[in-house]
């Protein structure tokens, strides 16, 4: 299995660990300022990104603006776990050519644009995107006073550890 997919699976396992710990009311709690987003909206957003990749069409186009945005995934842990398991299964059982060129449609703030990527690049972006959203989820967990014992959750692997900066 490709290292990009291995890394992605390792990152997504953190979603599984988190969802196993949460109740539905915590998943959909959007009470914290300033953005009033929930853990569930971030998990759904992460998984939708991967789902867009798997919806690669016959013209080899991935449309990141065409997301499913399921409210059940945002509010029900069972639905989120099922969606996550579907993504993990597709990642695990598909042999991707990471050098294959694809077209990615995204909206960078000025309307939809089309960008050339490789599958390796879009999966790498998806993994980094996931870690970024884990950092936001970490703030929400803190605000909701939910303990999640994963010291690497929300940290990019290249982020220096506090102990290494003290030496």
mmCIF file of C-alpha atoms in Angstrom:
data_model
loop_
_atom_site.group_PDB
_atom_site.id
_atom_site.type_symbol
_atom_site.label_atom_id
_atom_site.label_comp_id
_atom_site.label_asym_id
_atom_site.label_seq_id
_atom_site.Cartn_x
_atom_site.Cartn_y
_atom_site.Cartn_z
ATOM 1 C CA UNK A 1 0.000 0.000 0.000
ATOM 2 C CA UNK A 2 1.214 3.477 -0.896
ATOM 3 C CA UNK A 3 2.682 5.629 1.915
ATOM 4 C CA UNK A 4 0.200 8.444 1.217
ATOM 5 C CA UNK A 5 -2.724 6.061 1.738
ATOM 6 C CA UNK A 6 -1.063 4.537 4.815
ATOM 7 C CA UNK A 7 -0.646 8.016 6.311
ATOM 8 C CA UNK A 8 -4.214 8.917 5.443
ATOM 9 C CA UNK A 9 -5.551 5.767 7.098
ATOM 10 C CA UNK A 10 -3.489 6.505 10.212
ATOM 11 C CA UNK A 11 -4.880 10.056 10.304
ATOM 12 C CA UNK A 12 -8.476 8.926 9.781
ATOM 13 C CA UNK A 13 -8.156 6.375 12.591
ATOM 14 C CA UNK A 14 -8.146 9.404 14.901
ATOM 15 C CA UNK A 15 -11.665 10.219 13.668
ATOM 16 C CA UNK A 16 -12.759 6.706 14.586
ATOM 17 C CA UNK A 17 -11.165 7.005 18.031
ATOM 18 C CA UNK A 18 -12.924 10.331 18.602
ATOM 19 C CA UNK A 19 -16.318 9.158 17.354
ATOM 20 C CA UNK A 20 -16.112 6.090 19.596
ATOM 21 C CA UNK A 21 -15.782 8.454 22.564
ATOM 22 C CA UNK A 22 -18.540 10.935 21.693
ATOM 23 C CA UNK A 23 -22.301 10.971 22.218
ATOM 24 C CA UNK A 24 -24.622 12.485 19.608
ATOM 25 C CA UNK A 25 -25.268 15.608 21.712
ATOM 26 C CA UNK A 26 -21.531 16.407 21.841
ATOM 27 C CA UNK A 27 -21.077 15.675 18.119
ATOM 28 C CA UNK A 28 -23.637 18.294 17.097
ATOM 29 C CA UNK A 29 -23.062 20.885 19.846
ATOM 30 C CA UNK A 30 -22.502 24.183 17.998
ATOM 31 C CA UNK A 31 -22.703 26.450 21.037
ATOM 32 C CA UNK A 32 -19.141 27.792 21.111
ATOM 33 C CA UNK A 33 -18.219 31.201 19.716
ATOM 34 C CA UNK A 34 -16.923 32.665 17.538
ATOM 35 C CA UNK A 35 -17.867 30.243 14.710
ATOM 36 C CA UNK A 36 -20.595 28.117 16.297
ATOM 37 C CA UNK A 37 -19.496 25.033 14.393
ATOM 38 C CA UNK A 38 -19.681 21.527 15.771
ATOM 39 C CA UNK A 39 -17.356 18.551 15.843
ATOM 40 C CA UNK A 40 -19.868 16.858 13.534
ATOM 41 C CA UNK A 41 -19.716 19.586 10.887
ATOM 42 C CA UNK A 42 -15.934 19.282 10.804
ATOM 43 C CA UNK A 43 -15.995 15.465 10.641
ATOM 44 C CA UNK A 44 -18.590 15.592 7.861
ATOM 45 C CA UNK A 45 -16.538 18.197 6.000
ATOM 46 C CA UNK A 46 -13.399 16.026 6.262
ATOM 47 C CA UNK A 47 -15.189 12.949 4.969
ATOM 48 C CA UNK A 48 -16.939 14.871 2.186
ATOM 49 C CA UNK A 49 -13.519 15.920 0.891
ATOM 50 C CA UNK A 50 -12.514 12.266 0.499
ATOM 51 C CA UNK A 51 -15.903 11.396 -0.968
ATOM 52 C CA UNK A 52 -15.351 14.035 -3.654
ATOM 53 C CA UNK A 53 -12.093 12.319 -4.600
ATOM 54 C CA UNK A 54 -13.899 8.992 -4.924
ATOM 55 C CA UNK A 55 -16.488 10.662 -7.162
ATOM 56 C CA UNK A 56 -13.806 11.145 -9.828
ATOM 57 C CA UNK A 57 -15.763 11.195 -13.081
ATOM 58 C CA UNK A 58 -14.971 9.630 -16.461
ATOM 59 C CA UNK A 59 -13.251 12.852 -17.566
ATOM 60 C CA UNK A 60 -10.908 12.469 -14.538
ATOM 61 C CA UNK A 61 -12.448 15.501 -12.777
ATOM 62 C CA UNK A 62 -12.809 15.834 -9.001
ATOM 63 C CA UNK A 63 -15.281 18.533 -7.958
ATOM 64 C CA UNK A 64 -14.512 19.634 -4.385
ATOM 65 C CA UNK A 65 -17.495 21.983 -4.448
ATOM 66 C CA UNK A 66 -19.972 19.120 -4.896
ATOM 67 C CA UNK A 67 -20.226 17.757 -1.346
ATOM 68 C CA UNK A 68 -23.003 15.658 0.134
ATOM 69 C CA UNK A 69 -23.283 17.653 3.407
ATOM 70 C CA UNK A 70 -25.336 15.018 5.245
ATOM 71 C CA UNK A 71 -26.981 16.398 8.396
ATOM 72 C CA UNK A 72 -27.084 12.850 9.839
ATOM 73 C CA UNK A 73 -23.277 12.632 9.669
ATOM 74 C CA UNK A 74 -23.078 15.957 11.521
ATOM 75 C CA UNK A 75 -25.467 14.918 14.271
ATOM 76 C CA UNK A 76 -25.390 11.133 14.715
ATOM 77 C CA UNK A 77 -22.226 9.307 15.709
ATOM 78 C CA UNK A 78 -23.440 6.073 14.071
ATOM 79 C CA UNK A 79 -23.934 7.849 10.738
ATOM 80 C CA UNK A 80 -20.523 9.502 11.001
ATOM 81 C CA UNK A 81 -18.857 6.150 11.789
ATOM 82 C CA UNK A 82 -20.617 4.499 8.838
ATOM 83 C CA UNK A 83 -19.475 7.276 6.488
ATOM 84 C CA UNK A 84 -15.942 7.064 7.891
ATOM 85 C CA UNK A 85 -15.887 3.276 7.455
ATOM 86 C CA UNK A 86 -17.003 3.671 3.828
ATOM 87 C CA UNK A 87 -14.145 6.100 3.175
ATOM 88 C CA UNK A 88 -11.612 3.842 4.938
ATOM 89 C CA UNK A 89 -12.804 0.816 2.969
ATOM 90 C CA UNK A 90 -12.448 2.662 -0.347
ATOM 91 C CA UNK A 91 -8.963 3.848 0.625
ATOM 92 C CA UNK A 92 -7.942 0.353 1.698
ATOM 93 C CA UNK A 93 -9.328 -1.585 -1.257
ATOM 94 C CA UNK A 94 -8.468 0.650 -4.190
ATOM 95 C CA UNK A 95 -5.132 0.670 -5.984
ATOM 96 C CA UNK A 96 -4.470 4.307 -6.829
ATOM 97 C CA UNK A 97 -1.959 5.543 -9.401
ATOM 98 C CA UNK A 98 -0.599 8.471 -7.413
ATOM 99 C CA UNK A 99 1.043 9.903 -10.544
ATOM 100 C CA UNK A 100 -2.232 10.035 -12.487
ATOM 101 C CA UNK A 101 -3.156 13.578 -13.504
ATOM 102 C CA UNK A 102 -6.652 14.742 -12.625
ATOM 103 C CA UNK A 103 -8.512 18.025 -12.837
ATOM 104 C CA UNK A 104 -9.769 19.420 -9.534
ATOM 105 C CA UNK A 105 -12.567 21.962 -9.365
ATOM 106 C CA UNK A 106 -12.540 24.154 -6.275
ATOM 107 C CA UNK A 107 -13.656 27.600 -5.224
ATOM 108 C CA UNK A 108 -10.720 29.547 -3.822
ATOM 109 C CA UNK A 109 -12.829 32.618 -3.099
ATOM 110 C CA UNK A 110 -13.299 34.041 -6.587
ATOM 111 C CA UNK A 111 -15.586 31.369 -8.005
ATOM 112 C CA UNK A 112 -14.922 27.891 -9.269
ATOM 113 C CA UNK A 113 -11.575 27.212 -10.850
ATOM 114 C CA UNK A 114 -10.017 24.106 -12.389
ATOM 115 C CA UNK A 115 -6.550 23.015 -11.291
ATOM 116 C CA UNK A 116 -4.320 20.160 -12.472
ATOM 117 C CA UNK A 117 -3.249 17.774 -9.706
ATOM 118 C CA UNK A 118 -1.962 14.273 -9.381
ATOM 119 C CA UNK A 119 -3.957 11.813 -7.301
ATOM 120 C CA UNK A 120 -1.000 11.802 -4.903
ATOM 121 C CA UNK A 121 -1.268 15.575 -4.520
ATOM 122 C CA UNK A 122 -5.012 15.581 -3.842
ATOM 123 C CA UNK A 123 -4.727 12.746 -1.296
ATOM 124 C CA UNK A 124 -1.847 14.587 0.389
ATOM 125 C CA UNK A 125 -3.958 17.750 0.509
ATOM 126 C CA UNK A 126 -6.869 15.752 1.947
ATOM 127 C CA UNK A 127 -4.653 14.382 4.722
ATOM 128 C CA UNK A 128 -3.310 17.835 5.631
ATOM 129 C CA UNK A 129 -6.852 19.231 5.427
ATOM 130 C CA UNK A 130 -7.986 16.552 7.887
ATOM 131 C CA UNK A 131 -5.232 17.422 10.368
ATOM 132 C CA UNK A 132 -6.140 21.119 10.066
ATOM 133 C CA UNK A 133 -9.750 20.356 10.957
ATOM 134 C CA UNK A 134 -8.608 18.176 13.860
ATOM 135 C CA UNK A 135 -6.933 21.291 15.283
ATOM 136 C CA UNK A 136 -10.263 23.127 15.116
ATOM 137 C CA UNK A 137 -12.033 20.133 16.658
ATOM 138 C CA UNK A 138 -9.463 20.240 19.468
ATOM 139 C CA UNK A 139 -10.577 23.810 20.296
ATOM 140 C CA UNK A 140 -14.188 22.675 20.329
ATOM 141 C CA UNK A 141 -13.335 19.708 22.576
ATOM 142 C CA UNK A 142 -11.580 22.065 24.966
ATOM 143 C CA UNK A 143 -14.539 24.453 25.013
ATOM 144 C CA UNK A 144 -16.960 21.595 25.646
ATOM 145 C CA UNK A 145 -14.634 20.262 28.358
ATOM 146 C CA UNK A 146 -14.342 16.884 26.641
ATOM 147 C CA UNK A 147 -11.073 15.089 27.262
ATOM 148 C CA UNK A 148 -9.552 13.320 24.274
ATOM 149 C CA UNK A 149 -6.206 11.780 25.103
ATOM 150 C CA UNK A 150 -4.304 12.040 21.826
ATOM 151 C CA UNK A 151 -1.377 14.415 22.092
ATOM 152 C CA UNK A 152 -0.910 14.449 18.300
ATOM 153 C CA UNK A 153 -4.551 15.192 17.442
ATOM 154 C CA UNK A 154 -4.621 18.332 15.312
ATOM 155 C CA UNK A 155 -0.853 18.610 14.994
ATOM 156 C CA UNK A 156 0.935 18.272 11.688
ATOM 157 C CA UNK A 157 3.768 15.716 11.983
ATOM 158 C CA UNK A 158 6.271 18.505 11.192
ATOM 159 C CA UNK A 159 5.130 20.650 14.122
ATOM 160 C CA UNK A 160 7.930 20.823 16.707
ATOM 161 C CA UNK A 161 7.026 19.263 20.030
ATOM 162 C CA UNK A 162 7.179 21.591 23.044
ATOM 163 C CA UNK A 163 9.878 19.487 24.710
ATOM 164 C CA UNK A 164 12.166 19.834 21.652
ATOM 165 C CA UNK A 165 11.829 23.643 21.740
ATOM 166 C CA UNK A 166 12.819 23.756 25.405
ATOM 167 C CA UNK A 167 16.174 22.007 24.888
#
